[in-house]
Coordinates of N, CA and C in Angstrom, one line a residue:
M1 N 0.8 -1.2 0.0 CA 0.0 0.0 0.0 C 0.9 1.2 0.0
N2 N 0.7 2.1 -0.9 CA 1.4 3.4 -1.0 C 0.9 4.4 -0.1
S3 N 1.7 5.2 0.5 CA 1.3 6.3 1.4 C 1.6 7.6 0.7
K4 N 0.9 8.6 1.0 CA 1.1 9.9 0.4 C 2.4 10.5 0.8
M5 N 3.0 11.3 -0.1 CA 4.2 11.9 0.2 C 4.0 13.1 1.1
P6 N 4.8 13.3 2.1 CA 4.6 14.4 3.0 C 4.8 15.8 2.3
Q7 N 4.0 16.8 2.6 CA 4.2 18.1 2.0 C 5.6 18.7 2.1
G8 N 6.2 18.5 3.3 CA 7.5 19.0 3.5 C 8.5 18.4 2.6
L9 N 8.4 17.1 2.3 CA 9.3 16.4 1.3 C 9.1 17.0 -0.1
N10 N 7.8 17.3 -0.4 CA 7.5 17.9 -1.7 C 8.3 19.3 -1.8
T11 N 8.2 20.0 -0.7 CA 8.9 21.3 -0.7 C 10.4 21.2 -0.8
T12 N 10.9 20.2 -0.1 CA 12.4 19.9 -0.1 C 12.8 19.5 -1.6
F13 N 12.0 18.7 -2.3 CA 12.4 18.4 -3.7 C 12.4 19.7 -4.5
L14 N 11.4 20.6 -4.3 CA 11.3 21.8 -5.1 C 12.6 22.7 -4.8
L15 N 12.9 22.9 -3.6 CA 14.1 23.6 -3.2 C 15.3 23.0 -3.8
H16 N 15.4 21.7 -3.7 CA 16.6 21.0 -4.2 C 16.7 21.2 -5.7
F17 N 15.6 21.1 -6.4 CA 15.6 21.4 -7.9 C 16.1 22.8 -8.2
I18 N 15.7 23.8 -7.5 CA 16.1 25.2 -7.7 C 17.6 25.3 -7.5
V19 N 18.1 24.8 -6.4 CA 19.5 24.9 -6.1 C 20.3 24.2 -7.1
C20 N 19.9 23.0 -7.5 CA 20.6 22.2 -8.6 C 20.5 23.0 -9.9
L21 N 19.4 23.6 -10.2 CA 19.3 24.4 -11.5 C 20.4 25.5 -11.5
V22 N 20.5 26.3 -10.4 CA 21.4 27.4 -10.3 C 22.8 26.9 -10.4
F23 N 23.2 26.0 -9.6 CA 24.6 25.5 -9.6 C 24.9 24.7 -10.8
G24 N 24.0 23.8 -11.2 CA 24.2 23.0 -12.4 C 24.4 23.8 -13.7
L25 N 23.5 24.8 -13.9 CA 23.6 25.6 -15.1 C 24.9 26.5 -15.0
G26 N 25.2 27.0 -13.8 CA 26.4 27.8 -13.7 C 27.6 27.0 -14.0
F27 N 27.8 25.8 -13.5 CA 29.0 25.0 -13.8 C 29.0 24.5 -15.3
L28 N 27.8 24.3 -15.8 CA 27.7 23.8 -17.2 C 28.0 24.9 -18.2
L29 N 27.4 26.1 -18.0 CA 27.5 27.2 -19.0 C 28.6 28.2 -18.7
I30 N 29.0 28.5 -17.5 CA 30.0 29.4 -17.2 C 31.0 28.8 -16.2
P31 N 31.7 27.7 -16.6 CA 32.6 27.0 -15.7 C 33.8 27.9 -15.3
N32 N 34.3 28.7 -16.1 CA 35.5 29.5 -15.7 C 35.1 30.5 -14.7
V33 N 33.9 31.1 -14.8 CA 33.5 32.1 -13.9 C 33.3 31.5 -12.5
L34 N 32.6 30.4 -12.4 CA 32.4 29.7 -11.1 C 33.7 29.1 -10.6
G35 N 34.5 28.6 -11.4 CA 35.8 28.1 -11.0 C 36.6 29.2 -10.4
N36 N 36.6 30.3 -11.0 CA 37.4 31.5 -10.5 C 36.8 32.0 -9.2
L37 N 35.4 32.0 -9.0 CA 34.8 32.4 -7.8 C 35.3 31.5 -6.6
Y38 N 35.4 30.2 -6.9 CA 35.9 29.3 -5.9 C 37.4 29.3 -5.7
G39 N 38.0 30.1 -6.5 CA 39.5 30.1 -6.5 C 40.2 28.9 -7.0
L40 N 39.5 28.2 -7.8 CA 40.1 26.9 -8.4 C 40.6 27.2 -9.8
N41 N 41.5 26.3 -10.2 CA 42.1 26.4 -11.5 C 41.0 26.0 -12.5
A42 N 40.6 26.9 -13.4 CA 39.6 26.6 -14.3 C 40.1 26.3 -15.7
Q43 N 41.4 25.8 -15.8 CA 42.0 25.5 -17.1 C 41.3 24.4 -17.8
E44 N 40.7 23.5 -17.1 CA 40.0 22.4 -17.7 C 38.4 22.5 -17.4
P45 N 37.8 23.4 -18.2 CA 36.4 23.6 -17.9 C 35.5 22.4 -18.2
A46 N 36.0 21.4 -18.9 CA 35.2 20.1 -19.1 C 34.9 19.5 -17.8
I47 N 35.8 19.5 -16.8 CA 35.5 18.9 -15.5 C 34.4 19.6 -14.8
Y48 N 34.4 20.9 -14.8 CA 33.3 21.7 -14.2 C 32.0 21.5 -15.0
R49 N 32.0 21.4 -16.3 CA 30.8 21.1 -17.0 C 30.3 19.7 -16.7
L50 N 31.1 18.8 -16.5 CA 30.7 17.4 -16.1 C 30.0 17.5 -14.7
L51 N 30.6 18.3 -13.8 CA 30.0 18.5 -12.5 C 28.6 19.1 -12.7
G52 N 28.5 20.1 -13.5 CA 27.3 20.8 -13.8 C 26.2 19.8 -14.3
A53 N 26.6 19.0 -15.3 CA 25.7 18.0 -15.8 C 25.2 17.0 -14.7
A54 N 26.1 16.6 -13.9 CA 25.7 15.7 -12.8 C 24.7 16.4 -11.8
I55 N 25.0 17.6 -11.5 CA 24.1 18.4 -10.6 C 22.7 18.6 -11.3
L56 N 22.7 18.8 -12.6 CA 21.4 19.0 -13.3 C 20.7 17.6 -13.3
G57 N 21.4 16.5 -13.3 CA 20.8 15.2 -13.3 C 20.1 15.0 -11.9
F58 N 20.8 15.4 -10.8 CA 20.1 15.4 -9.5 C 18.9 16.3 -9.5
G59 N 19.0 17.4 -10.1 CA 17.9 18.4 -10.1 C 16.7 17.8 -10.9
A60 N 17.0 17.1 -12.0 CA 15.9 16.5 -12.8 C 15.2 15.4 -11.9
S61 N 15.9 14.6 -11.2 CA 15.3 13.6 -10.3 C 14.4 14.3 -9.2
S62 N 14.9 15.4 -8.7 CA 14.1 16.2 -7.7 C 12.9 16.8 -8.3
W63 N 13.0 17.3 -9.6 CA 11.8 17.8 -10.2 C 10.7 16.8 -10.4
L64 N 11.1 15.6 -10.9 CA 10.2 14.5 -11.2 C 9.6 14.0 -9.8
S65 N 10.4 14.0 -8.8 CA 9.9 13.6 -7.5 C 9.0 14.6 -6.9
Y66 N 9.2 15.9 -7.2 CA 8.3 16.9 -6.7 C 6.9 16.8 -7.3
K67 N 6.9 16.3 -8.5 CA 5.6 16.1 -9.2 C 4.9 14.8 -8.7
A68 N 5.6 13.9 -8.1 CA 5.0 12.7 -7.6 C 4.1 12.9 -6.4
T69 N 3.2 11.9 -6.1 CA 2.3 12.0 -5.0 C 2.4 10.9 -4.0
E70 N 3.1 9.8 -4.3 CA 3.2 8.7 -3.5 C 4.7 8.5 -3.0
W71 N 4.8 8.1 -1.7 CA 6.1 7.9 -1.1 C 6.9 6.9 -1.8
E72 N 6.3 5.7 -2.1 CA 7.0 4.6 -2.8 C 7.6 5.0 -4.1
S73 N 7.0 6.0 -4.8 CA 7.6 6.4 -6.1 C 8.8 7.3 -5.9
V74 N 9.1 7.8 -4.7 CA 10.2 8.7 -4.6 C 11.2 8.2 -3.5
R75 N 10.9 7.1 -2.9 CA 11.8 6.5 -1.8 C 13.2 6.4 -2.3
I76 N 13.4 5.8 -3.4 CA 14.8 5.5 -3.9 C 15.5 6.9 -4.2
V77 N 14.8 7.9 -4.7 CA 15.4 9.2 -4.9 C 15.8 9.8 -3.6
V78 N 15.0 9.7 -2.6 CA 15.4 10.2 -1.2 C 16.6 9.5 -0.7
V79 N 16.8 8.2 -0.9 CA 18.0 7.5 -0.5 C 19.2 8.1 -1.3
M80 N 19.0 8.2 -2.6 CA 20.1 8.7 -3.4 C 20.5 10.1 -3.0
E81 N 19.6 11.0 -2.8 CA 19.9 12.3 -2.3 C 20.5 12.4 -1.0
L82 N 20.1 11.5 -0.1 CA 20.7 11.4 1.3 C 22.1 11.0 1.2
V83 N 22.4 10.0 0.4 CA 23.8 9.5 0.3 C 24.7 10.6 -0.3
W84 N 24.2 11.2 -1.4 CA 25.0 12.2 -2.1 C 25.2 13.4 -1.1
A85 N 24.2 13.8 -0.4 CA 24.4 15.0 0.5 C 25.4 14.7 1.6
I86 N 25.3 13.5 2.2 CA 26.2 13.1 3.3 C 27.6 13.0 2.8
L87 N 27.8 12.3 1.7 CA 29.2 12.1 1.2 C 29.7 13.4 0.7
G88 N 28.9 14.2 0.0 CA 29.4 15.5 -0.5 C 29.8 16.4 0.7
T89 N 29.0 16.4 1.8 CA 29.4 17.2 2.9 C 30.7 16.8 3.5
L90 N 30.9 15.5 3.7 CA 32.1 15.0 4.2 C 33.3 15.3 3.4
V91 N 33.2 15.1 2.1 CA 34.3 15.3 1.2 C 34.7 16.8 1.2
L92 N 33.7 17.7 1.2 CA 34.0 19.1 1.2 C 34.6 19.5 2.5
L93 N 34.1 19.0 3.6 CA 34.7 19.3 4.9 C 36.2 18.9 5.0
L94 N 36.5 17.7 4.5 CA 37.9 17.3 4.5 C 38.7 18.2 3.6
A95 N 38.2 18.6 2.4 CA 38.9 19.5 1.5 C 39.1 20.9 2.2
L96 N 38.1 21.4 2.9 CA 38.2 22.7 3.5 C 39.2 22.6 4.7
L97 N 39.1 21.6 5.5 CA 39.9 21.5 6.7 C 41.4 21.1 6.5
F98 N 41.6 20.2 5.5 CA 42.9 19.6 5.3 C 43.6 19.9 3.9
A99 N 42.9 20.3 3.0 CA 43.4 20.4 1.6 C 43.4 21.8 1.1
G100 N 43.1 22.8 1.9 CA 43.2 24.2 1.5 C 42.1 24.6 0.4
F101 N 41.0 23.9 0.5 CA 39.9 24.3 -0.4 C 39.5 25.7 -0.1
P102 N 39.1 26.5 -1.1 CA 38.7 27.9 -0.9 C 37.5 28.0 0.1
A103 N 37.5 29.1 0.8 CA 36.5 29.4 1.8 C 35.0 29.3 1.3
L104 N 34.8 29.7 0.0 CA 33.5 29.7 -0.6 C 32.9 28.3 -0.5
G105 N 33.7 27.3 -0.4 CA 33.3 25.9 -0.2 C 32.4 25.7 1.0
W106 N 32.5 26.5 2.0 CA 31.6 26.4 3.2 C 30.2 26.6 2.8
L107 N 29.9 27.4 1.8 CA 28.5 27.6 1.3 C 28.0 26.3 0.9
N108 N 28.8 25.5 0.1 CA 28.3 24.2 -0.3 C 28.2 23.2 0.8
V109 N 29.0 23.3 1.8 CA 28.9 22.4 3.0 C 27.5 22.7 3.7
V110 N 27.2 24.0 3.8 CA 25.9 24.3 4.5 C 24.8 23.8 3.7
I111 N 24.8 24.0 2.4 CA 23.7 23.6 1.5 C 23.6 22.1 1.5
L112 N 24.7 21.4 1.3 CA 24.6 19.9 1.3 C 24.2 19.3 2.7
A113 N 24.7 19.9 3.8 CA 24.3 19.4 5.1 C 22.8 19.7 5.4
A114 N 22.3 20.8 4.9 CA 20.9 21.1 5.1 C 20.0 20.1 4.3
F115 N 20.4 19.7 3.1 CA 19.7 18.7 2.4 C 19.9 17.3 3.0
A116 N 21.0 17.0 3.5 CA 21.2 15.7 4.2 C 20.3 15.6 5.4
I117 N 20.1 16.7 6.1 CA 19.2 16.7 7.3 C 17.8 16.6 6.8
A118 N 17.4 17.3 5.8 CA 16.0 17.3 5.3 C 15.7 15.9 4.8
F119 N 16.5 15.4 3.8 CA 16.2 14.1 3.2 C 16.2 13.0 4.3
G120 N 17.2 13.1 5.2 CA 17.3 12.1 6.3 C 16.1 12.1 7.2
W121 N 15.6 13.3 7.5 CA 14.4 13.5 8.3 C 13.2 12.7 7.7
F122 N 13.0 12.9 6.4 CA 11.8 12.3 5.8 C 12.1 10.8 5.6
Y123 N 13.3 10.4 5.3 CA 13.6 9.0 5.1 C 13.4 8.2 6.4
F124 N 14.0 8.7 7.5 CA 13.9 8.0 8.8 C 12.6 8.1 9.5
R125 N 11.8 9.1 9.1 CA 10.5 9.2 9.7 C 9.6 8.1 9.2
R126 N 9.9 7.5 8.0 CA 9.1 6.5 7.4 C 9.4 5.2 8.1

């Protein structure tokens, strides 16, 4: 038996889609600009474009999940988003604390950690 998707999860998917759209399009279309903002070497824009494409893929899954109405139809997406957000947060934290990653990376840590908490909340409440 399928249960209805909580309204808060619906909102989380919409917010995630918007964030993915902004960062994904940014890295895909203007990789040198974003790379320079982060203080990273943007000599290989293909890597940033690949990151942008992946982020847009996550955004597409969130958009499709936002339009869904049943928990079972989005459960696997919630798990994927949870794993991505947790691992992304940890990787960025390590880069910021031990590898000299530019300070703007803290913005991404906050965003990913917030999504990890949100998706984790809805997943573990089930």
